[in-house]
PDB file of C-alpha atoms and ligand atoms in Angstrom:
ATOM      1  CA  UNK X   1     -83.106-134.334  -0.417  1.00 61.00           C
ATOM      2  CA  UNK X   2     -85.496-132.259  -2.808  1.00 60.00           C
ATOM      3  CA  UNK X   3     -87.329-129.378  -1.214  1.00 55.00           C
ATOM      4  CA  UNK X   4     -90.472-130.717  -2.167  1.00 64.00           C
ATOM      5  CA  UNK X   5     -89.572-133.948   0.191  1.00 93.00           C
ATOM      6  CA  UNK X   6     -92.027-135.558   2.306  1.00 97.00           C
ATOM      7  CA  UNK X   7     -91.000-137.673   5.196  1.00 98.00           C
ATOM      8  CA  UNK X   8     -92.105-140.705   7.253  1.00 98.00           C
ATOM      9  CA  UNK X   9     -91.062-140.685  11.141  1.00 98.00           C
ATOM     10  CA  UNK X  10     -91.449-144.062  12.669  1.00 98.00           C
ATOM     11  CA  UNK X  11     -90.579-144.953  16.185  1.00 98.00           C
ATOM     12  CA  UNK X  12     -90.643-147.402  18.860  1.00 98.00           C
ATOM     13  CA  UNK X  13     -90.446-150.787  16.615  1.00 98.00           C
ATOM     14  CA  UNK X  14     -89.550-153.147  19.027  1.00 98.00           C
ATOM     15  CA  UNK X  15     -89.454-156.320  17.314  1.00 98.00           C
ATOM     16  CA  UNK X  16     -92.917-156.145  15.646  1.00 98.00           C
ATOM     17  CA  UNK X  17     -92.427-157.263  11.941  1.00 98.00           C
ATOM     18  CA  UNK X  18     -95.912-157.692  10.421  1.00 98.00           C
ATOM     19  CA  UNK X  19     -95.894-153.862  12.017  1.00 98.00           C
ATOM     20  CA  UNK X  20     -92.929-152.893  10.787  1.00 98.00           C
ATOM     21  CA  UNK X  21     -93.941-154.050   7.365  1.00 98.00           C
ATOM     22  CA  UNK X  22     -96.742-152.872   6.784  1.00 98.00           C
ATOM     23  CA  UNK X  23     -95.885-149.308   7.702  1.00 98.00           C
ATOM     24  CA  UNK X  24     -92.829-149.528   5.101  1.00 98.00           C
ATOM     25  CA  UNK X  25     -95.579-150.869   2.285  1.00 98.00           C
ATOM     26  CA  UNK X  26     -97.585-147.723   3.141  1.00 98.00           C
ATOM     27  CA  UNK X  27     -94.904-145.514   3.366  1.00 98.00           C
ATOM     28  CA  UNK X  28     -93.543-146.364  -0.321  1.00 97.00           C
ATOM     29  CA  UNK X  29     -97.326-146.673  -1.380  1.00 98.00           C
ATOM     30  CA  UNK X  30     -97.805-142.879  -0.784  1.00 97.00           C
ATOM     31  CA  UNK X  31     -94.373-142.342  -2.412  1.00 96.00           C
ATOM     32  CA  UNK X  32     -92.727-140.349   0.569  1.00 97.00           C
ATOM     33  CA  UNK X  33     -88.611-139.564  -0.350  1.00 95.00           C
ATOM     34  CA  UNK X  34     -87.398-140.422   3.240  1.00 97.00           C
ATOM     35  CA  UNK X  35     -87.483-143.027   6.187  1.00 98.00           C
ATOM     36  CA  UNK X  36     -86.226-141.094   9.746  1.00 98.00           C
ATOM     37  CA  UNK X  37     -86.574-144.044  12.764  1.00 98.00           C
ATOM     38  CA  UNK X  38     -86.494-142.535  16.353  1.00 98.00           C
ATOM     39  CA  UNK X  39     -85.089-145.792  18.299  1.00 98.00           C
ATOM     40  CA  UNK X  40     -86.938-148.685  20.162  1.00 98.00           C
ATOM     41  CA  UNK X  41     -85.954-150.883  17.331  1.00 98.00           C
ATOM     42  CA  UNK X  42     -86.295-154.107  19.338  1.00 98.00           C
ATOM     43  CA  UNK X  43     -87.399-155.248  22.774  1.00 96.00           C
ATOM     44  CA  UNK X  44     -91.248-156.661  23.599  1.00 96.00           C
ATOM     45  CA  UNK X  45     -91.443-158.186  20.139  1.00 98.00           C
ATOM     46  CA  UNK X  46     -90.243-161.771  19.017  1.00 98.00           C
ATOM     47  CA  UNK X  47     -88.580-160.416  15.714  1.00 98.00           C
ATOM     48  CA  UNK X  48     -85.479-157.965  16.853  1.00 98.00           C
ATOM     49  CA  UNK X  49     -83.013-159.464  14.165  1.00 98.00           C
ATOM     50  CA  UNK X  50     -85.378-159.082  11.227  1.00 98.00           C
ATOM     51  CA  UNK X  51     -86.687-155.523  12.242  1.00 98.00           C
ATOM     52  CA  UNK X  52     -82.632-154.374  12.599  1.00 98.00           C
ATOM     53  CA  UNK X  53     -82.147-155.361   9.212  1.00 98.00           C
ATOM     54  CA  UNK X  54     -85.316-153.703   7.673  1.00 98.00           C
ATOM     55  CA  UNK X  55     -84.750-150.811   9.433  1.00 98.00           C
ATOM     56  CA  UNK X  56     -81.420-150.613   8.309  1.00 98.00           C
ATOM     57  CA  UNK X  57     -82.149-151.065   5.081  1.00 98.00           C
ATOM     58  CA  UNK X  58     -85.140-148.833   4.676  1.00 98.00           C
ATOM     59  CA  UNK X  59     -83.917-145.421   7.072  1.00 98.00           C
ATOM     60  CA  UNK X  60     -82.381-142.661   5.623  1.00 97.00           C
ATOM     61  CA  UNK X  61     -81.486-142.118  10.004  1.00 98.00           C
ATOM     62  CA  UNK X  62     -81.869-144.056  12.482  1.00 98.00           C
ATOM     63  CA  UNK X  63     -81.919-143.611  15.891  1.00 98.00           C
ATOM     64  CA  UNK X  64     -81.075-146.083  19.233  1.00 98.00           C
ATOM     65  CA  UNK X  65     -83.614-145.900  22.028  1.00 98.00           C
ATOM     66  CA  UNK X  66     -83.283-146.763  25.841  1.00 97.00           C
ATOM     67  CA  UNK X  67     -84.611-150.068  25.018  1.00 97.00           C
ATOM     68  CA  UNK X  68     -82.111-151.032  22.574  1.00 98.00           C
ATOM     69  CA  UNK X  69     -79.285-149.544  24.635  1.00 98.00           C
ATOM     70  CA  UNK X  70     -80.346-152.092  27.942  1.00 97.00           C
ATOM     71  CA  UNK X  71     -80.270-154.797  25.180  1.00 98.00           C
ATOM     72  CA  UNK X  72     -76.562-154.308  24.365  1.00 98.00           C
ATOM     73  CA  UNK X  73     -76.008-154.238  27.539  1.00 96.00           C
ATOM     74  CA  UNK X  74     -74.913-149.734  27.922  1.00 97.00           C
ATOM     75  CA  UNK X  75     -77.997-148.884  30.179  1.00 95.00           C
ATOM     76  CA  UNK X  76     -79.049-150.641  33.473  1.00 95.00           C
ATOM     77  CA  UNK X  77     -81.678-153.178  33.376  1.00 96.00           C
ATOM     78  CA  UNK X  78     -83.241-152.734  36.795  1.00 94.00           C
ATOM     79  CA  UNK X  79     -84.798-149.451  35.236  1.00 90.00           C
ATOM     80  CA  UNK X  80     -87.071-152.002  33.789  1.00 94.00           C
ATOM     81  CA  UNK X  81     -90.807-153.337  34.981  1.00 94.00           C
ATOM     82  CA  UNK X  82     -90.501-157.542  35.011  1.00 94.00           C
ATOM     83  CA  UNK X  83     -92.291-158.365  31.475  1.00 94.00           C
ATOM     84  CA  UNK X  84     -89.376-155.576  29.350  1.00 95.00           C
ATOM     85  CA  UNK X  85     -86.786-156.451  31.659  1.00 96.00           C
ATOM     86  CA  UNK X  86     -87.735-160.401  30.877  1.00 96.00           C
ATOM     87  CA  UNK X  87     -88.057-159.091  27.086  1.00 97.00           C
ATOM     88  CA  UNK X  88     -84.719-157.634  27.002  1.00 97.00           C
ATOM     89  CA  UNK X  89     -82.932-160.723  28.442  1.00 97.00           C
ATOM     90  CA  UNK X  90     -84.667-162.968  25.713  1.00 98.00           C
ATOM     91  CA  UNK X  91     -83.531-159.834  22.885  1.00 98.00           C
ATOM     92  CA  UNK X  92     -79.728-160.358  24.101  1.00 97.00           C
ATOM     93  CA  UNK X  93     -79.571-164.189  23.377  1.00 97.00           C
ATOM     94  CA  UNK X  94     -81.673-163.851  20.478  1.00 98.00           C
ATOM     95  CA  UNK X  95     -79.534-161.145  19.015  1.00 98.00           C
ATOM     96  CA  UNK X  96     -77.141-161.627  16.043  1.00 98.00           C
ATOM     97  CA  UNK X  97     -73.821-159.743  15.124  1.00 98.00           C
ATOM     98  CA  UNK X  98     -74.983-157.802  12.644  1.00 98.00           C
ATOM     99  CA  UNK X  99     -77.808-156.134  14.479  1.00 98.00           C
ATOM    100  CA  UNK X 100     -75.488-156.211  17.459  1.00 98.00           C
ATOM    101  CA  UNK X 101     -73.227-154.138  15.242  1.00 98.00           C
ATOM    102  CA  UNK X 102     -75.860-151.820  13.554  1.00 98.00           C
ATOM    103  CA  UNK X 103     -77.345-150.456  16.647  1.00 98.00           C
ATOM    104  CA  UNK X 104     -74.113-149.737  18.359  1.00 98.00           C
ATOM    105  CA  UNK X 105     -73.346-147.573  15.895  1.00 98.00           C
ATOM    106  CA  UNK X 106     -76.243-145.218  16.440  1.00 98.00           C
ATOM    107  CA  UNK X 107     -76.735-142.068  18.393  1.00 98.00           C
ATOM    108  CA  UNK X 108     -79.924-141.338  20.106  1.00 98.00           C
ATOM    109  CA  UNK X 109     -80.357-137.616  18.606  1.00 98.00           C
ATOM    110  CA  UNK X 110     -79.774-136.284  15.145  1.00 98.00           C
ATOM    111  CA  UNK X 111     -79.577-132.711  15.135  1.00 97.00           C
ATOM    112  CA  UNK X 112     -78.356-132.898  10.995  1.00 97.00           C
ATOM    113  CA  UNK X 113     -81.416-133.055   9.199  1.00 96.00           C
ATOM    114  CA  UNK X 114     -83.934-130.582   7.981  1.00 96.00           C
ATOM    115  CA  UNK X 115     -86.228-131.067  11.764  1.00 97.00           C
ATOM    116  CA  UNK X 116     -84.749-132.365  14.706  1.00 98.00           C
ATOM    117  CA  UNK X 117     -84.717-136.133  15.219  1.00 98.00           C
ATOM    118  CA  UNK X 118     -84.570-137.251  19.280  1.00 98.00           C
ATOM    119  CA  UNK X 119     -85.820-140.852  21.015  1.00 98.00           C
ATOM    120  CA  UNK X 120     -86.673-139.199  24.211  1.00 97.00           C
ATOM    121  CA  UNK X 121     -86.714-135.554  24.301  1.00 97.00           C
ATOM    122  CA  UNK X 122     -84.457-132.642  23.185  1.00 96.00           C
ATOM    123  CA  UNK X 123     -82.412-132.349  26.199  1.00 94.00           C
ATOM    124  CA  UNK X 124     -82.473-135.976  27.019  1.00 95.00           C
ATOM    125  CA  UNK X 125     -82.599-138.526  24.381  1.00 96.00           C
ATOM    126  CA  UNK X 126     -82.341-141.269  26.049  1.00 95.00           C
ATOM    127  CA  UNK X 127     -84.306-141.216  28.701  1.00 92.00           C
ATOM    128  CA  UNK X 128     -87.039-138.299  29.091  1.00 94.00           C
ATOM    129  CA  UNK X 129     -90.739-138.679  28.330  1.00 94.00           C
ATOM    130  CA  UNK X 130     -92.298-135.335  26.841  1.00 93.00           C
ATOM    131  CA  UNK X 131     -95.819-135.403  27.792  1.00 91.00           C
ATOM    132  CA  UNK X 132     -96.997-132.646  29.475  1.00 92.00           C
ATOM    133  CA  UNK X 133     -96.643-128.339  27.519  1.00 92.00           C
ATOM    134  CA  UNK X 134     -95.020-127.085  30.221  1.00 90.00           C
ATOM    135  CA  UNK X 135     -92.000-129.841  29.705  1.00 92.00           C
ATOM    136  CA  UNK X 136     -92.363-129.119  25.606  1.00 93.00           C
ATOM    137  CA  UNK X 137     -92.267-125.403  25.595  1.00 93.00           C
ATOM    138  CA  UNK X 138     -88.584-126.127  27.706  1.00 92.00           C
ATOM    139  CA  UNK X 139     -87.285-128.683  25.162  1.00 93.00           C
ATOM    140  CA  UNK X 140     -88.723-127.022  22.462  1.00 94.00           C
ATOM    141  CA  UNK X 141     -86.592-124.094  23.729  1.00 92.00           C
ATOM    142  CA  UNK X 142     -83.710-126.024  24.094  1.00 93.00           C
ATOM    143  CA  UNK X 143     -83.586-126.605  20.404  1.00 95.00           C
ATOM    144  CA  UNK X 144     -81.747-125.589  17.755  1.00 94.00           C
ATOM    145  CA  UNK X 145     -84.071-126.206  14.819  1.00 96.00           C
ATOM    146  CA  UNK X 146     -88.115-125.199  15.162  1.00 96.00           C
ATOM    147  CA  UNK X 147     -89.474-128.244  14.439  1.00 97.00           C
ATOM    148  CA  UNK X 148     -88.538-131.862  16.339  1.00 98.00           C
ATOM    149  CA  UNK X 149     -89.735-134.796  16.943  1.00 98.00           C
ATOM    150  CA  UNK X 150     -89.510-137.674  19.454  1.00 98.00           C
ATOM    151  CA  UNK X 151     -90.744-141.450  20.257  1.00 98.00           C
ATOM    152  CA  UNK X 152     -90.361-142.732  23.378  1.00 97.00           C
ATOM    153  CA  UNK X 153     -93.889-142.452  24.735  1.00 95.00           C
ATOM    154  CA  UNK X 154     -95.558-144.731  22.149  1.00 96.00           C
ATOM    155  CA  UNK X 155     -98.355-141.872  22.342  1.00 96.00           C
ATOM    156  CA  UNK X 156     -99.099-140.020  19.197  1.00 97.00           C
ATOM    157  CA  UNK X 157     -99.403-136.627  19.790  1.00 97.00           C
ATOM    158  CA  UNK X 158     -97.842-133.078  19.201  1.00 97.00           C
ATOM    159  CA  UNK X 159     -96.812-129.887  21.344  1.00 97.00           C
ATOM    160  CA  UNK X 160     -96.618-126.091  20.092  1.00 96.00           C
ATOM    161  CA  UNK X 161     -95.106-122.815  21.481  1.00 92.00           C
ATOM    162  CA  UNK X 162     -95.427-119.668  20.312  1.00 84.00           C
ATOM    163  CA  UNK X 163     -92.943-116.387  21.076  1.00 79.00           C
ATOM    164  CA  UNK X 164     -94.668-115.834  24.523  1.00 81.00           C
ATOM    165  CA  UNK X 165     -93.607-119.422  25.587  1.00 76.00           C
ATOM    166  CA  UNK X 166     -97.504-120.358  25.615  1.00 84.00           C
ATOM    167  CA  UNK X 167     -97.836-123.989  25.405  1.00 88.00           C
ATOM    168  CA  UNK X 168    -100.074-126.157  23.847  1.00 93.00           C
ATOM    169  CA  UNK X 169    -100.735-130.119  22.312  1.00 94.00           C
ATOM    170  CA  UNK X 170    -102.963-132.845  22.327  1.00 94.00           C
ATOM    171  CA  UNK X 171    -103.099-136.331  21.126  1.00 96.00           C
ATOM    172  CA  UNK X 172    -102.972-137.237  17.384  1.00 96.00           C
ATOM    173  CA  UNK X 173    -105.760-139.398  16.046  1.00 95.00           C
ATOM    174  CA  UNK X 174    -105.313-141.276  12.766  1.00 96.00           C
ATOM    175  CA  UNK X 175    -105.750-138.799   9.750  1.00 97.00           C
ATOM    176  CA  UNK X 176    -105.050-135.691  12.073  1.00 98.00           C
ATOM    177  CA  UNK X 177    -103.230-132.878   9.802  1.00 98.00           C
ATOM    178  CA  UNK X 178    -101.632-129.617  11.155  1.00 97.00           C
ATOM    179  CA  UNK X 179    -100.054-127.127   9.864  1.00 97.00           C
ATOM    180  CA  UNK X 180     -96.170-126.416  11.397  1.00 97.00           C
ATOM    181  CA  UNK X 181     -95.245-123.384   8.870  1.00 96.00           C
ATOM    182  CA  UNK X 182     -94.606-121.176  12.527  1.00 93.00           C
ATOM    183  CA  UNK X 183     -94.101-121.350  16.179  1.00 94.00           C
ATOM    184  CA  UNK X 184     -92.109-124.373  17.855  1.00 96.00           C
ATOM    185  CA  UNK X 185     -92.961-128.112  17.208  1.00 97.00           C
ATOM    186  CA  UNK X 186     -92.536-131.277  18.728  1.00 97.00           C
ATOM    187  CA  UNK X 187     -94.444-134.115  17.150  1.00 98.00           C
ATOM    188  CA  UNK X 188     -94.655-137.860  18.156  1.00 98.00           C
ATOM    189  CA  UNK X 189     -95.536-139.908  15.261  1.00 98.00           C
ATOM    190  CA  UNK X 190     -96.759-143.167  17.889  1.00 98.00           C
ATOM    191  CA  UNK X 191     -95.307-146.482  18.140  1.00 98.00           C
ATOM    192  CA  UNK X 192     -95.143-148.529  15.208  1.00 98.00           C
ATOM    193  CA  UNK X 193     -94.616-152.098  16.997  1.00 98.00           C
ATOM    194  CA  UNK X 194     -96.515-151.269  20.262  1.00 97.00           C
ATOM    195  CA  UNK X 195     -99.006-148.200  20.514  1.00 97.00           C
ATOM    196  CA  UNK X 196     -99.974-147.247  23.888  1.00 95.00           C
ATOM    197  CA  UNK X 197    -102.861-145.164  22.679  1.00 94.00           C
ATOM    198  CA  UNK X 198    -105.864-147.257  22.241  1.00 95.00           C
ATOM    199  CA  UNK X 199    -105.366-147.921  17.867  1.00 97.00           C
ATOM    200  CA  UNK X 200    -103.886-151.074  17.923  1.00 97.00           C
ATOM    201  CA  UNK X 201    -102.918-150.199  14.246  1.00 98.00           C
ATOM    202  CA  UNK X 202     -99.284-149.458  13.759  1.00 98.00           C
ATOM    203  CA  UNK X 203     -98.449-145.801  13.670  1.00 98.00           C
ATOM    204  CA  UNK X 204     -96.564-143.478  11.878  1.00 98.00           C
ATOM    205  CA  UNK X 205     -96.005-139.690  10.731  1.00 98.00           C
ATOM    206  CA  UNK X 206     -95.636-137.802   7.278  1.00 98.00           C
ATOM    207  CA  UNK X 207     -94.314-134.452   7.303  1.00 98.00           C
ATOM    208  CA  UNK X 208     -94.254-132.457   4.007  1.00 97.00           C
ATOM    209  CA  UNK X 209     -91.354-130.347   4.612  1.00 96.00           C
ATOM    210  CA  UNK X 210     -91.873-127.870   1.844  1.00 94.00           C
ATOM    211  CA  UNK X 211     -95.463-127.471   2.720  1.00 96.00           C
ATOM    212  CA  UNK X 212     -94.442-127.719   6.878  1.00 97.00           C
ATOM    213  CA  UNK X 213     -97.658-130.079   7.034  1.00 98.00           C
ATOM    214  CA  UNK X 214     -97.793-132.825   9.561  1.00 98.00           C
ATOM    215  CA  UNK X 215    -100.198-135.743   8.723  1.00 98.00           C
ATOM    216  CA  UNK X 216    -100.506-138.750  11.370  1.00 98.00           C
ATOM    217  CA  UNK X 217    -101.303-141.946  10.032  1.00 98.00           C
ATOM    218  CA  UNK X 218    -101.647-145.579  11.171  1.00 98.00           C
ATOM    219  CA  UNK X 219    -101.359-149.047   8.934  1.00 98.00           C
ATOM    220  CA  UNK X 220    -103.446-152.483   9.536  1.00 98.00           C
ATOM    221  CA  UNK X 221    -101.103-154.849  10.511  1.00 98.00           C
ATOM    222  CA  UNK X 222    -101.509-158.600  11.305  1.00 98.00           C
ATOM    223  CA  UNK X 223    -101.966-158.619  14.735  1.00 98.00           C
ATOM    224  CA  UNK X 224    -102.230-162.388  15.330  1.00 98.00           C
ATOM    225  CA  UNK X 225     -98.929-163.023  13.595  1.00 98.00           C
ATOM    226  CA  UNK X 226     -96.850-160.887  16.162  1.00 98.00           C
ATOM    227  CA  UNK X 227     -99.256-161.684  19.021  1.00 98.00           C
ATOM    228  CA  UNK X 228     -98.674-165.219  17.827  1.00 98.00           C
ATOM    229  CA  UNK X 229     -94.568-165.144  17.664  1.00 98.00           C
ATOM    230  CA  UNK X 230     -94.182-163.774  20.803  1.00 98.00           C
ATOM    231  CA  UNK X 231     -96.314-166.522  22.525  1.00 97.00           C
ATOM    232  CA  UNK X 232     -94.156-169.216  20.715  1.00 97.00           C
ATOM    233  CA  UNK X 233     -90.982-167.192  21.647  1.00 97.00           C
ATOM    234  CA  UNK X 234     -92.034-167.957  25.145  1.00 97.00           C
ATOM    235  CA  UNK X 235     -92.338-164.248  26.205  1.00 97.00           C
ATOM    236  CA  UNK X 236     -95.031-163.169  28.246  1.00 95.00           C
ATOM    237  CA  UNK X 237     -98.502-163.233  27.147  1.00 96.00           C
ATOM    238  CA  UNK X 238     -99.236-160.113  28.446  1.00 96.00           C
ATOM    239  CA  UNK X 239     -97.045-158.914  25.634  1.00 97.00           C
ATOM    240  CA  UNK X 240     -99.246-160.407  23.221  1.00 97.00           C
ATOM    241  CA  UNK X 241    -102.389-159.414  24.476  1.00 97.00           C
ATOM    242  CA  UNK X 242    -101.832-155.576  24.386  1.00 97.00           C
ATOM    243  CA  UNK X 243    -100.837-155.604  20.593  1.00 98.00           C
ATOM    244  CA  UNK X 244    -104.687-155.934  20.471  1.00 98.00           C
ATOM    245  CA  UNK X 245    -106.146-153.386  22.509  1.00 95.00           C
ATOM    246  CA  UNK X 246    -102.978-151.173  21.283  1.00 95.00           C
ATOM    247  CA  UNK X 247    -102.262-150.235  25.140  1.00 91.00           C
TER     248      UNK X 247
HETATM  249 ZN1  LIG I 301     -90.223-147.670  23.125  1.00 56.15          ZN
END
């Protein structure tokens, strides 16, 4: 990777296509070098198979989430509410071989590239949601590298720390830019196939690593055709209906 490389975090997929898309035309629009996916690749959405295979395709790393682990059948189910648990049972019959294959094969950290790359949190990648400073400044602690950044939450936001362990972060609006030259990170680009923070619009994260600049950024997406193929999938509607109000 150059040292002038920018790249796009995306997280929390889950089987949202028209999302999925649509982030990946933006991404290559603005000519960013490199794809890092934090997990969540299916579940909810009524398009796991197609999603793997993008993702695959289009990640430089890519991460499995708790979501995707419950759908292979490696974490417990019962940790689920009723409308993801029914969404994971429909993922497992719907899913083929080859996305069977592809997610097995990933971890749910990456610790290798120039920030750290975690679903959950630093010290648990699976399963922990960072949403509060006082649980950042730990995991940002527990790092290795300064900068990280984690899914999981479907909330885009960030956390700092400085030497004195003071901590710090707020939600990310579309278009917010910091600067991450010092102090401890941990940035949450959003979900791309099912924001929980009131944008319905897919969301996503550039970071210019030379620069240490962290840009959040959302796509339009068509709403009515994921909203529409869960409903003829047979999944709850509720499932549909919040891809509108992005909650
Ligand atoms: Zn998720």
């Amino acid at each position: 990777m150059p040292d002038s490389a920018r790249a796009a975090v995306i997280s929390d997929i889950h089987g949202n296509l028209p999302a999925l898309e649509a982030v990946l035309a933006d991404v290559r629009r603005a000519g960013i070098d490199v794809v890092w996916c934090l997990g969540d690749l299916v579940g909810y959405g009524a398009q796991p198979n197609e999603c793997v295979a993008l993702a695959a395709e289009a990640c430089a790393v890519c991460l499995v989430g708790n979501h995707d682990l419950v759908v292979l059948d490696r974490l417990d189910i019962a940790t689920f509410s009723p409308n993801a648990a029914l969404a994971a049972r429909w993922t497992r019959s719907e899913l083929g071989a080859d996305a069977r294959a592809f997610l097995n094969g990933l971890s749910a950290s990456n610790t290798d590239q120039p920030i750290g790359l975690f679903h959950g949190s630093p010290r648990d990648p699976v399963w922990e949601y960072v949403l509060s400073p006082g649980l950042a400044a730990e995991c940002i602690d527990s790092m290795d590298s300064r900068v990280g950044a984690v899914g999981h939450s479907h909330v885009a936001l960030y956390f700092t720390s400085d030497a004195s362990g003071e901590a710090s972060g707020e939600p990310a609006a579309s278009g917010a830019q910091i600067e991450i030259a010092d102090g401890g990170w941990l940035l949450n680009p959003g979900s791309v196939g099912q924001p929980r923070d009131g944008d319905a619009r897919a969301a996503w994260l550039e970071i210019d690593l030379a620069g240490w600049r962290a840009t959040w950024r959302r796509s339009e997406y068509a709403v009515d055709e994921a909203a529409e193929a869960i409903r003829e999938a047979g999944l709850p509607a509720a499932l549909a209906d919040r891809l509108y109000y992005g909650q």
